[in-house]
Structures are given as structure tokens and as C-alpha cells.
Tab-separated table of C-alpha atoms in Angstrom:
chain	number	residue	atom	x	y	z
A	1	UNK	CA	-26.410	19.837	4.362
A	2	UNK	CA	-25.999	20.717	0.708
A	3	UNK	CA	-28.254	19.166	-1.904
A	4	UNK	CA	-27.123	17.231	-4.966
A	5	UNK	CA	-27.797	20.268	-7.117
A	6	UNK	CA	-25.217	22.218	-5.138
A	7	UNK	CA	-22.582	19.526	-5.620
A	8	UNK	CA	-23.420	19.358	-9.304
A	9	UNK	CA	-22.830	23.097	-9.597
A	10	UNK	CA	-19.528	22.814	-7.730
A	11	UNK	CA	-18.432	19.976	-10.029
A	12	UNK	CA	-19.300	22.030	-13.101
A	13	UNK	CA	-17.412	25.002	-11.684
A	14	UNK	CA	-14.323	22.882	-10.974
A	15	UNK	CA	-14.431	21.566	-14.522
A	16	UNK	CA	-14.738	25.101	-15.916
A	17	UNK	CA	-11.872	26.336	-13.723
A	18	UNK	CA	-9.680	23.512	-14.993
A	19	UNK	CA	-10.464	24.480	-18.582
A	20	UNK	CA	-9.435	28.080	-17.930
A	21	UNK	CA	-6.159	26.829	-16.455
A	22	UNK	CA	-5.483	24.941	-19.676
A	23	UNK	CA	-6.247	21.551	-18.125
A	24	UNK	CA	-8.282	18.775	-19.731
A	25	UNK	CA	-9.109	16.728	-16.624
A	26	UNK	CA	-10.182	17.483	-13.046
A	27	UNK	CA	-9.226	14.842	-10.487
A	28	UNK	CA	-10.688	14.753	-6.970
A	29	UNK	CA	-8.441	13.004	-4.438
A	30	UNK	CA	-8.653	12.476	-0.683
A	31	UNK	CA	-5.479	14.322	0.252
A	32	UNK	CA	-2.837	16.509	-1.332
A	33	UNK	CA	-0.327	13.697	-0.698
A	34	UNK	CA	-2.267	11.522	-3.143
A	35	UNK	CA	-2.048	13.937	-6.053
A	36	UNK	CA	1.336	12.923	-7.456
A	37	UNK	CA	0.536	9.206	-7.187
A	38	UNK	CA	-2.619	9.493	-9.283
A	39	UNK	CA	-1.084	12.038	-11.640
A	40	UNK	CA	1.744	9.633	-12.487
A	41	UNK	CA	-0.687	6.792	-13.200
A	42	UNK	CA	-3.011	8.877	-15.371
A	43	UNK	CA	-0.182	10.488	-17.347
A	44	UNK	CA	1.414	7.093	-17.923
A	45	UNK	CA	-1.831	5.718	-19.347
A	46	UNK	CA	-2.819	8.932	-21.152
A	47	UNK	CA	0.370	10.799	-22.172
A	48	UNK	CA	-1.727	13.517	-23.826
A	49	UNK	CA	-2.802	14.584	-20.316
A	50	UNK	CA	0.733	15.328	-19.126
A	51	UNK	CA	0.702	18.674	-17.281
A	52	UNK	CA	-2.993	18.985	-18.182
A	53	UNK	CA	-4.479	17.588	-14.962
A	54	UNK	CA	-6.077	19.816	-12.332
A	55	UNK	CA	-6.508	18.749	-8.702
A	56	UNK	CA	-9.199	21.075	-7.315
A	57	UNK	CA	-10.108	21.226	-3.662
A	58	UNK	CA	-13.784	20.164	-3.465
A	59	UNK	CA	-14.400	22.232	-0.331
A	60	UNK	CA	-13.850	25.943	0.263
A	61	UNK	CA	-12.830	25.055	3.831
A	62	UNK	CA	-9.990	22.954	2.453
A	63	UNK	CA	-11.542	19.735	3.741
A	64	UNK	CA	-11.146	16.635	1.627
A	65	UNK	CA	-11.488	12.966	2.499
A	66	UNK	CA	-13.616	10.141	1.179
A	67	UNK	CA	-16.862	11.383	2.738
A	68	UNK	CA	-16.533	14.713	0.937
A	69	UNK	CA	-15.726	13.092	-2.397
A	70	UNK	CA	-18.707	10.757	-2.099
A	71	UNK	CA	-20.973	13.760	-2.622
A	72	UNK	CA	-19.639	14.107	-6.165
A	73	UNK	CA	-20.093	10.462	-7.202
A	74	UNK	CA	-23.117	11.227	-9.403
A	75	UNK	CA	-21.359	13.987	-11.315
A	76	UNK	CA	-18.194	12.289	-12.533
A	77	UNK	CA	-17.553	11.870	-16.243
A	78	UNK	CA	-14.700	11.915	-18.723
A	79	UNK	CA	-13.654	15.439	-17.697
A	80	UNK	CA	-13.939	15.047	-13.921
A	81	UNK	CA	-13.047	11.880	-12.012
A	82	UNK	CA	-12.529	10.666	-8.442
A	83	UNK	CA	-9.442	8.742	-7.258
A	84	UNK	CA	-9.331	7.259	-3.745
A	85	UNK	CA	-7.860	4.602	-1.474
A	86	UNK	CA	-10.096	1.541	-1.380
A	87	UNK	CA	-9.535	0.854	2.350
A	88	UNK	CA	-10.534	-2.652	1.178
A	89	UNK	CA	-14.190	-1.814	1.826
A	90	UNK	CA	-15.221	-3.608	-1.355
A	91	UNK	CA	-13.945	-6.868	0.140
A	92	UNK	CA	-16.574	-6.891	2.888
A	93	UNK	CA	-19.415	-4.675	1.640
A	94	UNK	CA	-21.715	-4.928	-1.370
A	95	UNK	CA	-22.735	-1.288	-1.015
A	96	UNK	CA	-19.469	0.468	-1.792
A	97	UNK	CA	-20.135	3.752	-3.569
A	98	UNK	CA	-16.849	3.933	-5.445
A	99	UNK	CA	-17.400	0.902	-7.689
A	100	UNK	CA	-18.483	2.985	-10.662
A	101	UNK	CA	-17.313	4.448	-13.948
A	102	UNK	CA	-14.917	7.383	-13.648
A	103	UNK	CA	-14.164	6.529	-10.036
A	104	UNK	CA	-10.842	4.793	-9.418
A	105	UNK	CA	-9.600	3.109	-6.270
A	106	UNK	CA	-6.333	1.510	-5.248
A	107	UNK	CA	-7.688	-2.082	-5.018
A	108	UNK	CA	-5.067	-2.703	-2.319
A	109	UNK	CA	-5.773	-0.935	0.971
A	110	UNK	CA	-4.124	2.359	0.047
A	111	UNK	CA	-1.385	4.137	-1.862
A	112	UNK	CA	1.081	3.161	0.865
A	113	UNK	CA	0.741	-0.514	-0.047
A	114	UNK	CA	2.041	0.266	-3.530
A	115	UNK	CA	5.061	1.898	-1.907
A	116	UNK	CA	5.749	-1.481	-0.255
A	117	UNK	CA	5.613	-3.737	-3.304
A	118	UNK	CA	8.295	-6.415	-3.000
A	119	UNK	CA	9.637	-5.827	-6.496
A	120	UNK	CA	9.938	-2.076	-5.948
A	121	UNK	CA	11.757	-2.547	-2.655
A	122	UNK	CA	14.239	-4.857	-4.334
A	123	UNK	CA	14.916	-2.153	-6.925
A	124	UNK	CA	15.632	0.288	-4.099
A	125	UNK	CA	18.129	-2.137	-2.585
A	126	UNK	CA	19.884	-2.439	-5.933
A	127	UNK	CA	19.917	1.339	-6.330
A	128	UNK	CA	21.461	1.918	-2.905
A	129	UNK	CA	23.670	-1.128	-2.258
A	130	UNK	CA	24.010	-2.873	-5.639
A	131	UNK	CA	22.636	-5.981	-3.928
A	132	UNK	CA	19.268	-7.761	-3.980
A	133	UNK	CA	17.003	-9.169	-1.293
A	134	UNK	CA	14.156	-11.700	-1.428
A	135	UNK	CA	11.267	-9.478	-0.351
A	136	UNK	CA	8.803	-11.845	-2.012
A	137	UNK	CA	9.511	-14.649	0.455
A	138	UNK	CA	9.612	-12.169	3.331
A	139	UNK	CA	6.192	-10.733	2.554
A	140	UNK	CA	4.657	-14.121	1.782
A	141	UNK	CA	5.717	-15.418	5.185
A	142	UNK	CA	4.453	-12.315	6.972
A	143	UNK	CA	1.189	-12.492	5.020
A	144	UNK	CA	0.576	-16.030	6.232
A	145	UNK	CA	1.250	-14.986	9.820
A	146	UNK	CA	-1.125	-11.993	9.802
A	147	UNK	CA	-3.794	-13.516	7.545
A	148	UNK	CA	-5.996	-14.820	10.412
A	149	UNK	CA	-6.375	-11.267	11.723
A	150	UNK	CA	-7.111	-9.910	8.267
A	151	UNK	CA	-9.822	-12.516	7.696
A	152	UNK	CA	-11.318	-11.733	11.095
A	153	UNK	CA	-11.221	-8.009	10.318
A	154	UNK	CA	-13.216	-8.645	7.137
A	155	UNK	CA	-15.665	-10.880	8.995
A	156	UNK	CA	-16.308	-8.343	11.756
A	157	UNK	CA	-16.743	-5.538	9.229
A	158	UNK	CA	-19.068	-7.562	7.021
A	159	UNK	CA	-21.322	-8.561	9.915
A	160	UNK	CA	-21.113	-5.201	11.727
A	161	UNK	CA	-19.871	-6.833	14.905
A	162	UNK	CA	-19.026	-3.486	16.451
A	163	UNK	CA	-18.234	-4.966	19.850
A	164	UNK	CA	-15.331	-6.884	18.277
A	165	UNK	CA	-14.123	-4.321	15.735
A	166	UNK	CA	-11.942	-2.549	18.299
A	167	UNK	CA	-9.993	-5.758	18.901
A	168	UNK	CA	-8.802	-5.893	15.298
A	169	UNK	CA	-8.322	-2.347	14.112
A	170	UNK	CA	-5.746	-0.225	12.322
A	171	UNK	CA	-3.900	0.068	15.629
A	172	UNK	CA	-3.835	-3.724	15.911
A	173	UNK	CA	-1.990	-4.044	12.615
A	174	UNK	CA	0.392	-1.253	13.648
A	175	UNK	CA	1.283	-3.228	16.764
A	176	UNK	CA	1.552	-6.564	14.976
A	177	UNK	CA	3.853	-5.206	12.258
A	178	UNK	CA	6.024	-2.979	14.457
A	179	UNK	CA	9.646	-3.768	13.538
A	180	UNK	CA	11.371	-1.548	16.102
A	181	UNK	CA	13.300	-3.600	18.631
A	182	UNK	CA	13.256	-6.777	16.535
A	183	UNK	CA	16.644	-8.580	16.658
A	184	UNK	CA	17.588	-8.566	12.979
A	185	UNK	CA	21.331	-8.234	12.434
A	186	UNK	CA	22.009	-10.638	9.580
A	187	UNK	CA	20.364	-12.079	6.503
A	188	UNK	CA	18.949	-15.289	7.917
A	189	UNK	CA	17.435	-13.735	11.035
A	190	UNK	CA	14.030	-13.614	9.366
A	191	UNK	CA	12.736	-16.492	11.493
A	192	UNK	CA	13.096	-14.300	14.582
A	193	UNK	CA	11.000	-11.651	12.866
A	194	UNK	CA	8.358	-14.195	11.826
A	195	UNK	CA	8.148	-15.591	15.347
A	196	UNK	CA	7.681	-12.128	16.850
A	197	UNK	CA	4.792	-11.434	14.495
A	198	UNK	CA	3.284	-14.860	15.131
A	199	UNK	CA	3.465	-14.328	18.901
A	200	UNK	CA	1.684	-10.967	18.615
A	201	UNK	CA	-0.993	-12.484	16.400
A	202	UNK	CA	-1.535	-15.312	18.887
A	203	UNK	CA	-1.800	-12.826	21.758
A	204	UNK	CA	-4.462	-10.912	19.849
A	205	UNK	CA	-6.354	-14.107	19.068
A	206	UNK	CA	-6.239	-15.157	22.717
A	207	UNK	CA	-7.596	-11.766	23.776
A	208	UNK	CA	-10.363	-12.129	21.224
A	209	UNK	CA	-11.203	-15.598	22.499
A	210	UNK	CA	-11.395	-14.318	26.071
A	211	UNK	CA	-13.660	-11.418	25.102
A	212	UNK	CA	-15.981	-13.640	23.076
A	213	UNK	CA	-16.281	-15.933	26.108
A	214	UNK	CA	-17.784	-18.584	23.870
A	215	UNK	CA	-15.345	-21.226	22.710
A	216	UNK	CA	-17.743	-22.887	20.287
A	217	UNK	CA	-18.433	-19.535	18.578
A	218	UNK	CA	-14.725	-18.797	18.376
A	219	UNK	CA	-13.979	-22.260	16.968
A	220	UNK	CA	-16.792	-22.046	14.421
A	221	UNK	CA	-15.292	-18.853	13.029
A	222	UNK	CA	-12.080	-20.702	12.180
A	223	UNK	CA	-13.755	-23.865	10.925
A	224	UNK	CA	-16.558	-22.245	8.915
A	225	UNK	CA	-16.286	-18.475	8.409
A	226	UNK	CA	-12.607	-18.026	7.658
A	227	UNK	CA	-12.388	-20.851	5.081
A	228	UNK	CA	-15.385	-19.283	3.342
A	229	UNK	CA	-13.708	-15.858	3.321
A	230	UNK	CA	-10.444	-17.313	1.999
A	231	UNK	CA	-12.318	-19.087	-0.776
A	232	UNK	CA	-14.231	-15.943	-1.750
A	233	UNK	CA	-11.086	-13.814	-1.835
A	234	UNK	CA	-9.290	-16.370	-3.963
A	235	UNK	CA	-12.083	-17.121	-6.420
A	236	UNK	CA	-13.639	-13.664	-6.794
A	237	UNK	CA	-10.654	-11.364	-6.320
A	238	UNK	CA	-7.646	-13.644	-6.949
A	239	UNK	CA	-6.252	-12.651	-3.553
A	240	UNK	CA	-4.238	-15.489	-2.045
A	241	UNK	CA	-3.138	-15.915	1.544
A	242	UNK	CA	0.492	-15.142	0.726
A	243	UNK	CA	-0.574	-11.738	-0.675
A	244	UNK	CA	-2.554	-10.535	2.338
A	245	UNK	CA	0.035	-7.978	3.470
A	246	UNK	CA	-0.781	-5.851	0.410
A	247	UNK	CA	-4.360	-5.518	1.654
A	248	UNK	CA	-3.599	-4.736	5.291
A	249	UNK	CA	-3.708	-1.189	6.663
A	250	UNK	CA	-1.202	0.610	4.428
A	251	UNK	CA	0.232	3.049	6.964
A	252	UNK	CA	1.027	0.156	9.314
A	253	UNK	CA	2.789	-1.795	6.573
A	254	UNK	CA	4.853	1.200	5.428
A	255	UNK	CA	5.573	3.114	8.624
A	256	UNK	CA	5.708	0.368	11.244
A	257	UNK	CA	7.425	-2.324	9.222
A	258	UNK	CA	8.856	-1.440	5.815
A	259	UNK	CA	10.576	1.864	6.658
A	260	UNK	CA	12.479	0.668	9.757
A	261	UNK	CA	13.155	-2.732	8.189
A	262	UNK	CA	14.601	-1.120	5.060
A	263	UNK	CA	16.890	1.126	7.109
A	264	UNK	CA	18.280	-1.920	8.919
A	265	UNK	CA	18.462	-4.038	5.781
A	266	UNK	CA	20.389	-1.386	3.849
A	267	UNK	CA	23.007	-1.334	6.612
A	268	UNK	CA	23.378	-5.107	6.379
A	269	UNK	CA	23.540	-5.186	2.575
A	270	UNK	CA	26.037	-2.321	2.494
A	271	UNK	CA	28.325	-4.203	4.891
A	272	UNK	CA	28.048	-7.346	2.772
A	273	UNK	CA	28.903	-5.374	-0.362
A	274	UNK	CA	32.015	-3.984	1.309
A	275	UNK	CA	33.098	-7.505	2.247
A	276	UNK	CA	32.609	-8.648	-1.341
A	277	UNK	CA	34.732	-5.769	-2.625
A	278	UNK	CA	37.525	-6.469	-0.159
A	279	UNK	CA	37.559	-10.132	-1.179
A	280	UNK	CA	37.366	-9.417	-4.906
A	281	UNK	CA	40.172	-6.838	-4.684
A	282	UNK	CA	42.334	-8.754	-2.234
A	283	UNK	CA	45.397	-8.263	-4.411
A	284	UNK	CA	44.732	-4.590	-5.150
A	285	UNK	CA	46.349	-1.701	-3.306
A	286	UNK	CA	44.711	-0.277	-0.202
A	287	UNK	CA	44.112	2.924	-2.130
A	288	UNK	CA	42.083	1.112	-4.814
A	289	UNK	CA	40.074	-0.789	-2.201
A	290	UNK	CA	39.390	2.367	-0.181
A	291	UNK	CA	38.293	4.322	-3.260
A	292	UNK	CA	35.935	1.539	-4.345
A	293	UNK	CA	34.386	1.237	-0.891
A	294	UNK	CA	34.026	5.011	-0.736
A	295	UNK	CA	31.982	4.892	-3.942
A	296	UNK	CA	29.702	2.287	-2.382
A	297	UNK	CA	29.257	4.467	0.688
A	298	UNK	CA	28.432	7.477	-1.475
A	299	UNK	CA	25.755	5.498	-3.328
A	300	UNK	CA	24.328	4.247	-0.024
A	301	UNK	CA	23.858	7.784	1.287
A	302	UNK	CA	20.583	8.108	-0.641
A	303	UNK	CA	17.700	8.803	1.713
A	304	UNK	CA	15.625	5.664	2.152
A	305	UNK	CA	12.401	7.443	3.113
A	306	UNK	CA	12.628	9.587	-0.015
A	307	UNK	CA	13.153	6.478	-2.119
A	308	UNK	CA	10.130	4.852	-0.471
A	309	UNK	CA	7.961	7.902	-1.129
A	310	UNK	CA	8.493	7.424	-4.855
A	311	UNK	CA	8.750	3.628	-4.947
A	312	UNK	CA	5.304	3.265	-6.552
A	313	UNK	CA	6.842	4.723	-9.716
A	314	UNK	CA	8.632	1.419	-10.349
A	315	UNK	CA	5.170	-0.124	-10.765
A	316	UNK	CA	3.688	2.706	-12.803
A	317	UNK	CA	6.441	3.018	-15.349
A	318	UNK	CA	6.754	-0.673	-16.049
A	319	UNK	CA	10.097	-1.455	-14.444
A	320	UNK	CA	8.277	-4.187	-12.541
A	321	UNK	CA	4.804	-5.712	-12.845
A	322	UNK	CA	1.949	-5.501	-10.350
A	323	UNK	CA	-1.496	-6.916	-11.118
A	324	UNK	CA	-3.434	-4.367	-9.037
A	325	UNK	CA	-1.658	-1.448	-10.691
A	326	UNK	CA	-2.375	-3.010	-14.059
A	327	UNK	CA	-6.097	-3.219	-13.266
A	328	UNK	CA	-6.171	0.475	-12.383
A	329	UNK	CA	-4.407	1.356	-15.621
A	330	UNK	CA	-6.782	-0.774	-17.683
A	331	UNK	CA	-9.850	0.920	-16.162
A	332	UNK	CA	-8.419	4.379	-16.826
A	333	UNK	CA	-7.479	3.466	-20.394
A	334	UNK	CA	-10.958	2.091	-21.078
A	335	UNK	CA	-12.961	4.978	-19.609
A	336	UNK	CA	-10.780	7.944	-20.559
A	337	UNK	CA	-10.247	6.886	-24.167
């Protein structure tokens, strides 16, 4: 195991290498896929750093990850910073290493949650179909359905109840939020979706109750522990029950729910747009109607996954507002002034 002095020397070398490349800032991230996300945020806050940011690999073996970056926490400063996913650890632990100057975290679970912001997704729908959708209500309803599991996840993590952690894990949220196979063919079928999620949540809760084999303990969690957690999240972090989806496991939210849901939704909205055009141009020639519909189809050919990969940019560049993104920007602006 390397000593702090070794990591200090590596940090100094990374900073020097960045200088020789003509860069003013070295940024350590968990994965190469995170680089563009953090680069966009930093450049938006500090335009003078555009094309002047270096993303060194902190390990000669090419290994990154949060555990590797933690070794550099004592050597960050204005010229070398760390940017990571929070994994929401700060919500259940008082000993989180990344709550420090020159270390920035996503606040929500991960970068993927920013790709699933309801305002950004609505912008994508407008870009592709020229129609809007009420993602806010959708996500608020889903948040309320999954919130009991999220509160339990925090409780188990906080108390180190390892024997129960496996019952509410990343895989649990992947299963709960899995959209594939959900009957959703029209706007208005959302209640079917909500019921499916609710049923899966209830199944998980019943399994938990059976494993605990102590009804009074199980009941006390819902009468005492969860209300306390909800109150703490609301008062200390301004996280309300209807916002919980933003703090759930990001890959589950994006890959199991948002991506397949968006693909289906775009099909529905595109069909509705065609109907609107046919009605609005009812007295026009078939040629005019066909040409107009063809334009809609051409617009709708944009790749949804590609749009989702960049959807966080709507939040960064101010097209829409997001309070967690704003907090990140404010911290960067304050410390890198």
C-alpha cells in the first residue's frame, strides 16, 4: 500500500503534466464516461477554463473509481480537484470523505440521474416530436411508490444492517423500475405503470417482513424510523418524497426505466402529432399532408439514447433549472474563483 507521500507526489506530477499540456486545471473523475459531464459544468461556470482542463488517470494501471480517488483527498486544491458520484452516501453517513473543499459530488445518486431530469426529458420530446409530456407528474408518482424502499435502504445503510442490505440493493431498484413488458400504449395508461411498480414494491416489503420474522420490529420501522428519515431529508437536505427518484440508483432509473419508456413514449407522441397534422390540414392536398408528415418522421429519427446521453446539458446551460445542479455550480464558482 502506498503512503500519503506517494500520492502527494503523484498529485504534484499530474498537476505539472497538465501545465505542460497548456491546461490550468487537473480533474480526477471515477470513469472516462464522467469526463465530459464534469467538463461541461466546470467550463460553464468558469469559461476561462474552456479547453484548459486535463483529466489525468490517477493510476498507471488505468484503474480509477472512488476508492482510488479517495487517496488524493488531502492533496486537492485550486489546480487539482476531484469530481465524483455521491452514491447518496452523505444521506446516511456522517463520515463521508468527499464533503470537502475542491471535491465535488453529484448530490443526486449519480450522473445518470441528471440525464433523467423531468425538464430535460420534456425538451427531448419537443426536439423529436414537437410535443410535450408531463414528466414531473410521472416522476412524482413513481417517487411516492418507491420511497418506502429508498427510506429503508438509507436506514439499513446507516445502521449497518448487513443481513438486510441484500434485500434492498441496486438490483432491487433495477427490478422495481424495469419498464420492459409494461402495457403502456396510450397517454393515460400511467396508472397501469404505477400499479406495476407498487406491486413490486409490496412484494419486496413482504419478503423483507418474512425475513425479519418480527412483526413488531417491522412495524416500528414504519411508525418510528421512516418518519424520522423523511423529516431529516426534508429539513436538512430539502429532499421531498416526490423527488426520491432522483436519489435512487442512477443506472436503474436511466437504463431500466427512462430509456425504454422514452422509446415507447416517442412512438406515441409521434403518432399523436401525425393525427394533429392530418386534422389541421384536412382540406389540404394529400401531397401537402404527406410532405408535412414526412418532415415529422425525419425529425423523429433522432436517436433517443444519444439524446439521453447529452440530456444533462439542458441543466448545465440554463435551458431548464435544477436545484442540485445549481448547488454544484455555486460550489465550483466559490472555490475556483
